[in-house]
mmCIF file of C-alpha atoms in Angstrom:
data_model
loop_
_atom_site.group_PDB
_atom_site.id
_atom_site.type_symbol
_atom_site.label_atom_id
_atom_site.label_comp_id
_atom_site.label_asym_id
_atom_site.label_seq_id
_atom_site.Cartn_x
_atom_site.Cartn_y
_atom_site.Cartn_z
ATOM 1 C CA MET A 814 -1.440 19.748 20.192
ATOM 2 C CA ALA A 815 1.236 17.156 19.306
ATOM 3 C CA TYR A 816 -1.177 14.363 20.257
ATOM 4 C CA ALA A 817 -4.487 15.805 18.997
ATOM 5 C CA TRP A 818 -6.228 14.685 15.798
ATOM 6 C CA TRP A 819 -6.444 18.296 14.477
ATOM 7 C CA ASN A 820 -2.732 19.190 14.531
ATOM 8 C CA PRO A 821 -2.621 22.065 11.972
ATOM 9 C CA LEU A 822 1.031 21.419 11.060
ATOM 10 C CA VAL A 823 0.293 17.860 9.901
ATOM 11 C CA TRP A 824 -2.998 18.701 8.179
ATOM 12 C CA GLY A 825 -1.407 21.749 6.517
ATOM 13 C CA LEU A 826 1.460 19.666 5.134
ATOM 14 C CA PHE A 827 -0.981 16.933 4.082
ATOM 15 C CA ALA A 828 -3.092 19.525 2.226
ATOM 16 C CA LEU A 829 0.014 20.919 0.495
ATOM 17 C CA LEU A 830 1.209 17.482 -0.614
ATOM 18 C CA SER A 831 -2.312 16.507 -1.707
ATOM 19 C CA ALA A 832 -2.427 19.695 -3.800
ATOM 20 C CA ALA A 833 0.737 18.508 -5.576
ATOM 21 C CA LEU A 834 -1.066 15.220 -6.253
ATOM 22 C CA GLY A 835 -4.117 17.092 -7.582
ATOM 23 C CA ALA A 836 -1.937 19.263 -9.828
ATOM 24 C CA SER A 837 -0.277 16.136 -11.253
ATOM 25 C CA LEU A 838 -3.675 14.569 -11.879
ATOM 26 C CA ALA A 839 -4.901 17.679 -13.702
ATOM 27 C CA HIS A 840 -1.712 17.803 -15.781
ATOM 28 C CA PHE A 841 -1.821 14.177 -16.916
ATOM 29 C CA HIS A 842 -5.501 14.371 -17.818
ATOM 30 C CA ARG A 843 -5.125 17.668 -19.681
ATOM 31 C CA ARG A 844 -2.047 16.534 -21.607
ATOM 32 C CA TRP A 845 -2.914 12.958 -22.464
ATOM 33 C CA GLY A 846 -6.646 12.476 -21.993
ATOM 34 C CA ARG A 847 -7.534 8.807 -21.832
ATOM 35 C CA LEU A 848 -4.218 7.068 -22.429
ATOM 36 C CA ALA A 849 -5.863 3.659 -22.187
ATOM 37 C CA ASP A 850 -7.764 4.358 -25.400
ATOM 38 C CA GLY A 851 -4.698 5.605 -27.213
ATOM 39 C CA GLY A 852 -5.850 9.174 -26.642
ATOM 40 C CA ARG A 853 -9.292 8.624 -28.181
ATOM 41 C CA GLU A 854 -12.060 10.719 -26.603
ATOM 42 C CA GLU A 855 -15.004 8.774 -25.200
ATOM 43 C CA GLU A 856 -18.174 9.454 -23.236
ATOM 44 C CA PRO A 857 -17.380 9.778 -19.483
ATOM 45 C CA LEU A 858 -18.296 6.854 -17.245
ATOM 46 C CA GLU A 859 -21.352 7.298 -15.039
ATOM 47 C CA GLY A 860 -21.729 6.091 -11.469
ATOM 48 C CA TRP A 861 -19.148 4.805 -9.018
ATOM 49 C CA ALA A 862 -19.933 1.179 -9.798
ATOM 50 C CA ARG A 863 -19.256 1.407 -13.545
ATOM 51 C CA ASP A 864 -16.494 -0.989 -14.505
ATOM 52 C CA GLY A 865 -12.919 0.326 -14.741
ATOM 53 C CA ARG A 866 -11.143 -0.048 -18.051
ATOM 54 C CA MET B 940 5.826 4.904 -34.010
ATOM 55 C CA LEU B 941 8.054 3.015 -31.565
ATOM 56 C CA ASP B 942 8.844 -0.621 -32.298
ATOM 57 C CA ARG B 943 7.583 -3.169 -29.745
ATOM 58 C CA ALA B 944 11.106 -4.571 -29.157
ATOM 59 C CA VAL B 945 12.337 -1.038 -28.411
ATOM 60 C CA LEU B 946 9.417 -0.458 -26.038
ATOM 61 C CA GLU B 947 9.956 -3.664 -24.089
ATOM 62 C CA GLY B 948 13.780 -3.648 -23.970
ATOM 63 C CA PRO B 949 16.294 -6.523 -24.223
ATOM 64 C CA GLU B 950 15.186 -9.973 -23.089
ATOM 65 C CA LEU B 951 15.614 -10.650 -19.306
ATOM 66 C CA ASP B 952 16.564 -7.027 -18.594
ATOM 67 C CA PRO B 953 14.061 -5.415 -16.229
ATOM 68 C CA TRP B 954 10.941 -4.167 -18.021
ATOM 69 C CA PRO B 955 11.147 -0.468 -18.920
ATOM 70 C CA LEU B 956 9.484 1.840 -16.392
ATOM 71 C CA GLU B 957 6.579 2.563 -18.741
ATOM 72 C CA VAL B 958 5.708 -1.154 -18.975
ATOM 73 C CA ALA B 959 5.774 -1.419 -15.157
ATOM 74 C CA LEU B 960 3.428 1.572 -14.872
ATOM 75 C CA VAL B 961 0.956 0.098 -17.375
ATOM 76 C CA ARG B 962 1.053 -3.204 -15.469
ATOM 77 C CA ALA B 963 0.465 -1.356 -12.190
ATOM 78 C CA ALA B 964 -2.623 0.286 -13.704
ATOM 79 C CA ASP B 965 -3.736 -3.145 -15.018
ATOM 80 C CA LEU B 966 -3.528 -4.596 -11.504
ATOM 81 C CA ALA B 967 -5.564 -1.733 -10.030
ATOM 82 C CA VAL B 968 -8.242 -2.070 -12.716
ATOM 83 C CA ARG B 969 -8.392 -5.857 -12.221
ATOM 84 C CA ARG B 970 -8.891 -5.384 -8.468
ATOM 85 C CA PHE B 971 -11.500 -2.697 -8.995
ATOM 86 C CA ARG B 972 -13.386 -4.989 -11.388
ATOM 87 C CA LEU B 973 -13.318 -7.717 -8.715
ATOM 88 C CA LEU B 974 -14.757 -5.274 -6.147
ATOM 89 C CA VAL B 975 -17.614 -4.373 -8.498
ATOM 90 C CA SER B 976 -18.390 -7.852 -9.840
ATOM 91 C CA ARG B 977 -17.649 -9.984 -6.729
ATOM 92 C CA PRO B 978 -17.490 -7.735 -3.629
ATOM 93 C CA VAL B 979 -17.381 -10.670 -1.202
ATOM 94 C CA ALA B 980 -14.386 -12.151 -3.036
ATOM 95 C CA PHE B 981 -12.682 -8.749 -2.962
ATOM 96 C CA GLY B 982 -13.374 -8.454 0.785
ATOM 97 C CA LEU B 983 -11.876 -11.903 1.386
ATOM 98 C CA GLN B 984 -8.796 -11.045 -0.688
ATOM 99 C CA ALA B 985 -8.345 -7.803 1.263
ATOM 100 C CA ALA B 986 -8.773 -9.638 4.591
ATOM 101 C CA LEU B 987 -6.190 -12.208 3.475
ATOM 102 C CA GLY B 988 -3.809 -9.370 2.539
ATOM 103 C CA GLY B 989 -4.225 -7.847 6.012
ATOM 104 C CA ALA B 990 -3.669 -11.236 7.644
ATOM 105 C CA MET B 991 -0.482 -11.756 5.580
ATOM 106 C CA VAL B 992 0.868 -8.482 6.948
ATOM 107 C CA ALA B 993 -0.014 -9.680 10.450
ATOM 108 C CA PHE B 994 1.936 -12.941 9.743
ATOM 109 C CA GLY B 995 4.985 -10.688 9.504
ATOM 110 C CA ALA B 996 4.083 -8.761 12.654
ATOM 111 C CA MET B 997 3.730 -12.008 14.624
ATOM 112 C CA LEU B 998 7.063 -13.329 13.328
ATOM 113 C CA ALA B 999 8.800 -10.013 14.038
ATOM 114 C CA LEU B 1000 7.585 -9.964 17.650
ATOM 115 C CA ALA B 1001 8.376 -13.634 18.208
ATOM 116 C CA THR B 1002 11.932 -13.430 16.853
ATOM 117 C CA SER B 1003 12.987 -10.085 18.330
ATOM 118 C CA ALA B 1004 11.694 -10.661 21.898
ATOM 119 C CA GLY B 1005 14.445 -10.503 24.503
ATOM 120 C CA ILE B 1006 17.057 -8.950 22.171
ATOM 121 C CA ALA B 1007 18.553 -5.986 24.020
ATOM 122 C CA VAL B 1008 20.483 -4.500 21.058
ATOM 123 C CA PRO B 1009 17.994 -2.222 19.192
ATOM 124 C CA GLY B 1010 19.688 -2.421 15.777
ATOM 125 C CA LEU B 1011 19.835 -6.228 15.888
ATOM 126 C CA ALA B 1012 16.199 -6.488 16.978
ATOM 127 C CA ASN B 1013 15.201 -4.216 14.070
ATOM 128 C CA LEU B 1014 17.233 -6.250 11.576
ATOM 129 C CA ILE B 1015 15.750 -9.557 12.732
ATOM 130 C CA SER B 1016 12.219 -8.101 12.730
ATOM 131 C CA GLY B 1017 12.701 -6.762 9.199
ATOM 132 C CA GLY B 1018 14.322 -9.983 8.043
ATOM 133 C CA VAL B 1019 11.280 -12.087 8.928
ATOM 134 C CA PHE B 1020 8.751 -9.409 7.967
ATOM 135 C CA GLY B 1021 10.185 -9.161 4.439
ATOM 136 C CA PHE B 1022 8.313 -12.225 3.223
ATOM 137 C CA SER B 1023 4.937 -10.555 3.779
ATOM 138 C CA LEU B 1024 5.040 -8.518 0.563
ATOM 139 C CA VAL B 1025 6.392 -11.538 -1.354
ATOM 140 C CA ILE B 1026 3.399 -13.685 -0.377
ATOM 141 C CA ILE B 1027 0.984 -10.778 -0.946
ATOM 142 C CA MET B 1028 2.282 -10.055 -4.456
ATOM 143 C CA VAL B 1029 2.606 -13.712 -5.474
ATOM 144 C CA SER B 1030 -0.909 -14.547 -4.251
ATOM 145 C CA GLU B 1031 -2.304 -11.304 -5.796
ATOM 146 C CA VAL B 1032 -4.324 -10.287 -2.728
ATOM 147 C CA SER B 1033 -5.065 -6.661 -1.840
ATOM 148 C CA LEU B 1034 -2.925 -4.430 0.353
ATOM 149 C CA VAL B 1035 -4.269 -0.921 0.827
ATOM 150 C CA THR B 1036 -0.896 0.835 0.651
ATOM 151 C CA ALA B 1037 -0.143 -0.944 -2.648
ATOM 152 C CA ASP B 1038 -3.669 -0.202 -3.920
ATOM 153 C CA MET B 1039 -3.184 3.507 -3.149
ATOM 154 C CA ALA B 1040 -0.137 3.660 -5.455
ATOM 155 C CA LEU B 1041 -1.433 1.250 -8.139
ATOM 156 C CA GLY B 1042 -4.837 2.922 -8.204
ATOM 157 C CA ILE B 1043 -3.537 6.473 -8.608
ATOM 158 C CA LEU B 1044 -1.585 5.305 -11.667
ATOM 159 C CA ALA B 1045 -4.842 3.924 -13.123
ATOM 160 C CA VAL B 1046 -6.410 7.345 -12.430
ATOM 161 C CA TYR B 1047 -3.476 9.092 -14.151
ATOM 162 C CA HIS B 1048 -3.939 6.812 -17.170
ATOM 163 C CA GLY B 1049 -7.654 7.612 -17.345
ATOM 164 C CA ARG B 1050 -8.665 4.042 -16.486
ATOM 165 C CA LEU B 1051 -10.316 4.717 -13.095
ATOM 166 C CA ARG B 1052 -12.238 7.777 -11.984
ATOM 167 C CA LEU B 1053 -11.264 9.501 -8.744
ATOM 168 C CA ARG B 1054 -14.367 8.416 -6.816
ATOM 169 C CA GLN B 1055 -13.906 4.834 -8.057
ATOM 170 C CA TYR B 1056 -10.320 5.016 -6.757
ATOM 171 C CA LEU B 1057 -11.425 6.348 -3.369
ATOM 172 C CA GLY B 1058 -14.095 3.657 -2.994
ATOM 173 C CA PHE B 1059 -11.664 0.913 -4.022
ATOM 174 C CA VAL B 1060 -8.970 2.100 -1.576
ATOM 175 C CA GLY B 1061 -11.538 2.483 1.234
ATOM 176 C CA ALA B 1062 -12.833 -1.067 0.706
ATOM 177 C CA SER B 1063 -9.271 -2.382 0.620
ATOM 178 C CA TYR B 1064 -8.459 -0.653 3.933
ATOM 179 C CA VAL B 1065 -11.524 -2.079 5.713
ATOM 180 C CA GLY B 1066 -10.709 -5.625 4.517
ATOM 181 C CA ASN B 1067 -7.019 -5.306 5.421
ATOM 182 C CA ALA B 1068 -7.794 -3.885 8.869
ATOM 183 C CA LEU B 1069 -10.244 -6.688 9.666
ATOM 184 C CA GLY B 1070 -7.861 -9.389 8.429
ATOM 185 C CA SER B 1071 -4.869 -8.036 10.337
ATOM 186 C CA PHE B 1072 -6.860 -7.529 13.545
ATOM 187 C CA CYS B 1073 -8.552 -10.948 13.406
ATOM 188 C CA PHE B 1074 -5.232 -12.740 12.921
ATOM 189 C CA MET B 1075 -3.646 -10.939 15.874
ATOM 190 C CA ALA B 1076 -6.788 -11.487 18.004
ATOM 191 C CA ILE B 1077 -6.292 -15.239 17.468
ATOM 192 C CA VAL B 1078 -2.617 -14.913 18.464
ATOM 193 C CA ALA B 1079 -3.587 -12.940 21.585
ATOM 194 C CA THR B 1080 -6.278 -15.476 22.515
ATOM 195 C CA ALA B 1081 -4.062 -18.495 21.820
ATOM 196 C CA GLY B 1082 -1.826 -17.673 24.779
ATOM 197 C CA GLY B 1083 0.897 -20.279 25.273
ATOM 198 C CA PRO B 1084 4.215 -18.720 24.184
ATOM 199 C CA TYR B 1085 2.481 -15.373 23.543
ATOM 200 C CA TRP B 1086 1.492 -15.035 27.230
ATOM 201 C CA THR B 1087 5.081 -15.050 28.451
ATOM 202 C CA ALA B 1088 7.072 -12.109 29.833
ATOM 203 C CA PRO B 1089 9.624 -11.647 26.986
ATOM 204 C CA ILE B 1090 6.927 -11.493 24.292
ATOM 205 C CA LEU B 1091 4.551 -9.230 26.251
ATOM 206 C CA ILE B 1092 7.371 -6.843 27.262
ATOM 207 C CA ARG B 1093 8.679 -6.593 23.672
ATOM 208 C CA ALA B 1094 5.185 -6.174 22.170
ATOM 209 C CA HIS B 1095 4.221 -3.552 24.758
ATOM 210 C CA ALA B 1096 7.460 -1.564 24.422
ATOM 211 C CA LEU B 1097 7.158 -1.550 20.611
ATOM 212 C CA ALA B 1098 3.526 -0.431 20.767
ATOM 213 C CA ALA B 1099 4.316 2.282 23.341
ATOM 214 C CA SER B 1100 7.141 3.630 21.167
ATOM 215 C CA LYS B 1101 4.822 3.778 18.133
ATOM 216 C CA MET B 1102 1.782 5.190 19.960
ATOM 217 C CA GLY B 1103 3.785 7.623 22.086
ATOM 218 C CA MET B 1104 5.181 9.577 19.128
ATOM 219 C CA PRO B 1105 3.853 13.059 18.271
ATOM 220 C CA ASP B 1106 1.530 13.417 15.254
ATOM 221 C CA PHE B 1107 4.167 14.920 13.017
ATOM 222 C CA SER B 1108 6.674 12.096 13.604
ATOM 223 C CA THR B 1109 4.029 9.444 12.910
ATOM 224 C CA PHE B 1110 2.955 11.242 9.712
ATOM 225 C CA LEU B 1111 6.510 11.594 8.349
ATOM 226 C CA LEU B 1112 7.458 8.007 9.283
ATOM 227 C CA GLY B 1113 4.266 6.913 7.472
ATOM 228 C CA ILE B 1114 5.497 8.729 4.339
ATOM 229 C CA LEU B 1115 8.911 7.058 4.565
ATOM 230 C CA CYS B 1116 7.306 3.634 5.009
ATOM 231 C CA THR B 1117 5.320 3.638 1.771
ATOM 232 C CA TRP B 1118 8.136 5.375 -0.085
ATOM 233 C CA LEU B 1119 10.259 2.300 0.676
ATOM 234 C CA LEU B 1120 7.466 -0.231 0.268
ATOM 235 C CA GLN B 1121 5.951 1.017 -2.991
ATOM 236 C CA THR B 1122 9.382 1.500 -4.548
ATOM 237 C CA ALA B 1123 9.839 -2.240 -3.980
ATOM 238 C CA MET B 1124 6.451 -2.890 -5.576
ATOM 239 C CA ILE B 1125 7.307 -0.903 -8.727
ATOM 240 C CA LEU B 1126 10.618 -2.790 -8.922
ATOM 241 C CA TYR B 1127 8.673 -6.081 -8.509
ATOM 242 C CA LEU B 1128 6.631 -5.101 -11.574
ATOM 243 C CA LYS B 1129 9.804 -4.207 -13.502
ATOM 244 C CA ALA B 1130 11.546 -7.542 -12.796
ATOM 245 C CA ARG B 1131 11.155 -10.303 -15.407
ATOM 246 C CA THR B 1132 12.226 -13.375 -13.422
ATOM 247 C CA ASP B 1133 10.406 -14.941 -10.474
ATOM 248 C CA ILE B 1134 13.545 -14.889 -8.286
ATOM 249 C CA GLY B 1135 14.137 -11.226 -9.147
ATOM 250 C CA LYS B 1136 10.524 -10.389 -8.301
ATOM 251 C CA MET B 1137 10.705 -12.166 -4.940
ATOM 252 C CA LEU B 1138 13.969 -10.492 -3.921
ATOM 253 C CA LEU B 1139 12.665 -7.040 -4.802
ATOM 254 C CA ALA B 1140 9.354 -7.630 -3.003
ATOM 255 C CA TYR B 1141 11.304 -8.875 0.043
ATOM 256 C CA TYR B 1142 13.252 -5.610 0.175
ATOM 257 C CA GLY B 1143 10.168 -3.444 0.854
ATOM 258 C CA PRO B 1144 8.993 -4.776 4.243
ATOM 259 C CA LEU B 1145 12.592 -5.500 5.285
ATOM 260 C CA ALA B 1146 13.418 -1.822 4.745
ATOM 261 C CA PHE B 1147 10.336 -0.327 6.354
ATOM 262 C CA VAL B 1148 10.450 -2.540 9.474
ATOM 263 C CA ALA B 1149 14.230 -2.406 9.960
ATOM 264 C CA GLY B 1150 14.032 1.342 9.233
ATOM 265 C CA MET B 1151 11.519 1.766 12.094
ATOM 266 C CA THR B 1152 8.877 3.454 9.918
ATOM 267 C CA GLU B 1153 5.079 3.266 10.302
ATOM 268 C CA HIS B 1154 2.668 1.142 8.219
ATOM 269 C CA SER B 1155 -1.049 1.368 8.970
ATOM 270 C CA ILE B 1156 -1.921 -2.323 8.481
ATOM 271 C CA ALA B 1157 1.299 -3.591 10.109
ATOM 272 C CA ASN B 1158 0.528 -1.304 13.053
ATOM 273 C CA ILE B 1159 -2.942 -2.821 13.413
ATOM 274 C CA GLY B 1160 -1.149 -6.155 13.900
ATOM 275 C CA PHE B 1161 1.668 -4.806 16.070
ATOM 276 C CA LEU B 1162 -0.699 -2.839 18.345
ATOM 277 C CA ALA B 1163 -3.496 -5.406 18.611
ATOM 278 C CA LEU B 1164 -1.443 -7.910 20.620
ATOM 279 C CA PRO B 1165 -0.377 -5.542 23.455
ATOM 280 C CA LEU B 1166 -3.807 -3.857 23.550
ATOM 281 C CA LEU B 1167 -5.685 -7.159 23.777
ATOM 282 C CA THR B 1168 -3.272 -8.696 26.296
ATOM 283 C CA GLN B 1169 -2.893 -5.547 28.436
ATOM 284 C CA PRO B 1170 -4.944 -6.984 31.360
ATOM 285 C CA LEU B 1171 -2.364 -9.813 31.548
ATOM 286 C CA PHE B 1172 0.675 -7.545 31.369
ATOM 287 C CA THR B 1173 1.219 -6.923 35.099
ATOM 288 C CA PRO B 1174 0.291 -10.456 36.301
ATOM 289 C CA VAL B 1175 2.645 -12.094 33.770
ATOM 290 C CA THR B 1176 5.584 -9.652 33.707
ATOM 291 C CA HIS B 1177 5.335 -8.322 37.300
ATOM 292 C CA LEU B 1178 5.784 -4.810 35.858
ATOM 293 C CA ALA B 1179 3.301 -2.042 36.643
ATOM 294 C CA LEU B 1180 1.677 -0.061 33.821
ATOM 295 C CA THR B 1181 2.838 3.561 33.904
ATOM 296 C CA ALA B 1182 1.727 6.930 32.502
ATOM 297 C CA SER B 1183 4.534 6.994 29.894
ATOM 298 C CA GLY B 1184 7.572 5.054 28.662
ATOM 299 C CA PRO B 1185 7.870 1.435 27.478
ATOM 300 C CA THR B 1186 5.284 0.206 30.020
ATOM 301 C CA ALA B 1187 2.762 3.003 29.309
ATOM 302 C CA TRP B 1188 -0.957 2.284 29.593
ATOM 303 C CA LEU B 1189 -2.333 1.935 26.030
ATOM 304 C CA HIS B 1190 -5.876 2.728 24.867
ATOM 305 C CA TRP B 1191 -8.001 2.603 21.693
ATOM 306 C CA GLY B 1192 -8.881 6.325 21.385
ATOM 307 C CA PHE B 1193 -7.177 9.583 20.345
ATOM 308 C CA GLY B 1194 -4.417 11.259 22.319
ATOM 309 C CA ARG B 1195 -1.005 9.961 23.334
ATOM 310 C CA TYR B 1196 -0.775 6.131 23.490
ATOM 311 C CA GLY B 1197 -4.080 5.937 21.575
ATOM 312 C CA TRP B 1198 -4.683 3.447 18.741
ATOM 313 C CA ALA B 1199 -6.963 5.746 16.702
ATOM 314 C CA HIS B 1200 -4.431 8.586 16.929
ATOM 315 C CA ASP B 1201 -1.624 6.365 15.639
ATOM 316 C CA GLN B 1202 -3.800 4.905 12.880
ATOM 317 C CA LEU B 1203 -5.043 8.267 11.565
ATOM 318 C CA PHE B 1204 -1.618 9.849 11.133
ATOM 319 C CA THR B 1205 0.024 6.665 9.875
ATOM 320 C CA LEU B 1206 -2.673 6.338 7.220
ATOM 321 C CA LEU B 1207 -2.271 9.964 6.112
ATOM 322 C CA GLY B 1208 1.492 9.511 5.805
ATOM 323 C CA ASN B 1209 1.124 6.177 3.990
ATOM 324 C CA PHE B 1210 -1.209 7.783 1.446
ATOM 325 C CA VAL B 1211 1.206 10.617 0.652
ATOM 326 C CA GLY B 1212 4.295 8.378 0.547
ATOM 327 C CA GLY B 1213 2.875 5.811 -1.885
ATOM 328 C CA THR B 1214 0.910 8.102 -4.176
ATOM 329 C CA LEU B 1215 3.112 11.197 -4.339
ATOM 330 C CA PHE B 1216 6.672 10.051 -3.641
ATOM 331 C CA VAL B 1217 6.451 6.822 -5.656
ATOM 332 C CA ALA B 1218 3.528 6.634 -8.112
ATOM 333 C CA THR B 1219 3.494 10.314 -9.074
ATOM 334 C CA ALA B 1220 7.277 10.606 -9.144
ATOM 335 C CA PHE B 1221 7.603 7.566 -11.447
ATOM 336 C CA GLN B 1222 4.705 8.790 -13.593
ATOM 337 C CA TRP B 1223 6.473 12.136 -14.100
ATOM 338 C CA ALA B 1224 9.750 10.310 -14.811
ATOM 339 C CA ALA B 1225 8.171 8.027 -17.434
ATOM 340 C CA ASP B 1226 8.394 8.912 -21.119
ATOM 341 C CA PRO B 1227 4.862 9.956 -22.188
ATOM 342 C CA GLU B 1228 5.439 8.919 -25.812
ATOM 343 C CA ARG B 1229 6.459 5.391 -24.800
ATOM 344 C CA LEU B 1230 3.437 5.139 -22.500
ATOM 345 C CA ARG B 1231 1.110 6.295 -25.253
ATOM 346 C CA ALA B 1232 2.739 3.883 -27.713
ATOM 347 C CA LEU B 1233 2.220 0.975 -25.308
ATOM 348 C CA TYR B 1234 -1.486 1.732 -24.971
ATOM 349 C CA GLN B 1235 -1.881 2.325 -28.721
ATOM 350 C CA GLY B 1236 -0.127 -0.976 -29.462
ATOM 351 C CA ARG B 1237 -2.456 -2.777 -27.076
ATOM 352 C CA ALA B 1238 -5.514 -1.139 -28.634
ATOM 353 C CA ARG B 1239 -4.358 -2.162 -32.138
ATOM 354 C CA ARG B 1240 -3.736 -5.776 -31.069
ATOM 355 C CA ALA B 1241 -7.111 -5.947 -29.280
ATOM 356 C CA THR B 1242 -8.895 -4.505 -32.310
ATOM 357 C CA GLY B 1243 -7.187 -6.961 -34.684
ATOM 358 C CA LYS B 1244 -8.001 -9.973 -32.510
ATOM 359 C CA ALA B 1245 -11.585 -8.842 -31.956
ATOM 360 C CA ARG B 1246 -12.192 -8.265 -35.657
ATOM 361 C CA SER B 1247 -10.795 -11.665 -36.588
ATOM 362 C CA ALA B 1248 -12.994 -13.308 -33.918
ATOM 363 C CA GLY B 1249 -16.013 -11.083 -34.538
ATOM 364 C CA LEU B 1250 -15.941 -9.826 -30.908
ATOM 365 C CA ARG B 1251 -16.425 -6.434 -29.213
ATOM 366 C CA VAL B 1252 -13.153 -4.519 -28.610
ATOM 367 C CA ASP B 1253 -11.836 -4.422 -25.023
ATOM 368 C CA THR B 1254 -8.532 -2.617 -24.425
ATOM 369 C CA GLY B 1255 -8.276 -3.558 -20.730
ATOM 370 C CA GLY B 1256 -6.153 -6.740 -20.970
ATOM 371 C CA THR B 1257 -2.499 -7.189 -20.070
ATOM 372 C CA LEU B 1258 0.298 -6.280 -22.454
#
C-alpha cells in the first residue's frame, strides 16, 4: 500500500487539508465579498475564459 | 480610513504583508489574463519556467557528483539551485508551485473564480513539465560529460532515493518543499530593493534542495536524466541495476521506483504546502481592514484617473 496510488492515509490527509482550504475560501468570500471592488457587489463572471480582474 | 503612508510603511522597509498579498493576486491575475488572451505565449512562459528549474537540476547534479559527504553534496546542490527562483521571478515566467499560491490569493480576494484558478494552474503545470523534461532530454542526449560514471551514479542514486520513498514520505516532503519555496516568494514580494528581492528568492530553492524535500517540476528534471540514460548505466559505470537501493531499476509507471508515483504524491504535497501553509496562513494573518483599504484606495485612484481621461474604470492594475 505504501507504493500504490490509492494510499488511503495520504488521500485522507489530503482531503482533510483541502477541507481547511475550502473552509478558508468560504470564510473570506462570506466576510469580504469581492475585495478587489472595495466590497462592491457585482454580477458573477460567466464561463471559465472570462477575464480575471 | 487608513492613510496611504500608513498602509505602505516607512520608505525602504519591506512592504507590509497586505501589500505583498495584493501584489501576489495581481501577478496571478496578470498570468491568467495572458493565458486567456495569448495562450501560446503563456505556454512558452510556462515551458521557460520549467526549463529554468531544470537549469538548477542540471547544475546540482553536475556540482555534487562524486561528493561522498551527504550534507556537503546537499549544500552544494542547494547553493547552485538557488538561482532558479531568482531568474524565474525576475523574468516573470510561470512556475506551477508559485502559481498555486499566487492564484489562491486571487481567489480569496474575489479576483479569480475557482475553476479559472484550476485551469490556470493546470496549464502552468503542463507547460512547466514539458519545459523541464525537454531541457533534461537535451542534457541526456548531449552525452559528453553527462555520460560519465560519476554523473550517472549520482543522478541514479538521487533518483532512486526520491522514487523509492513511500507515498506518505513523498507527500509530506512535498508539503515542506513549497512551504519553504512559497515563503521565499512572499518575502520576494515584500522586499523593496532588487538586491533584497534576489537574496530572498535565492533562499527558497537553496532551502528546499539542501533540505532534501520534493518539488514536482524539479523532480521532472532530476528524474529525467537517469531514466533516459538508464540503458547506458551498466555499460558506463560497470554497475548492475538491482531491485532496490541506489542502483535500483527505475521505470515511468506507478509503484516503487516509478516516475508517475513520485510525481502524483509530490504534486499533492506541493499543492497543500503552497496554498494552505503559506498563502492561506498569510491571508489569515493579514489585517482585513488594511487589505480592504488598499483595494478601496486603488479603486478610488482608478476612478479618478478614468473620469479625468473619460475612460472606463478598471481596478485591476498594480498599486
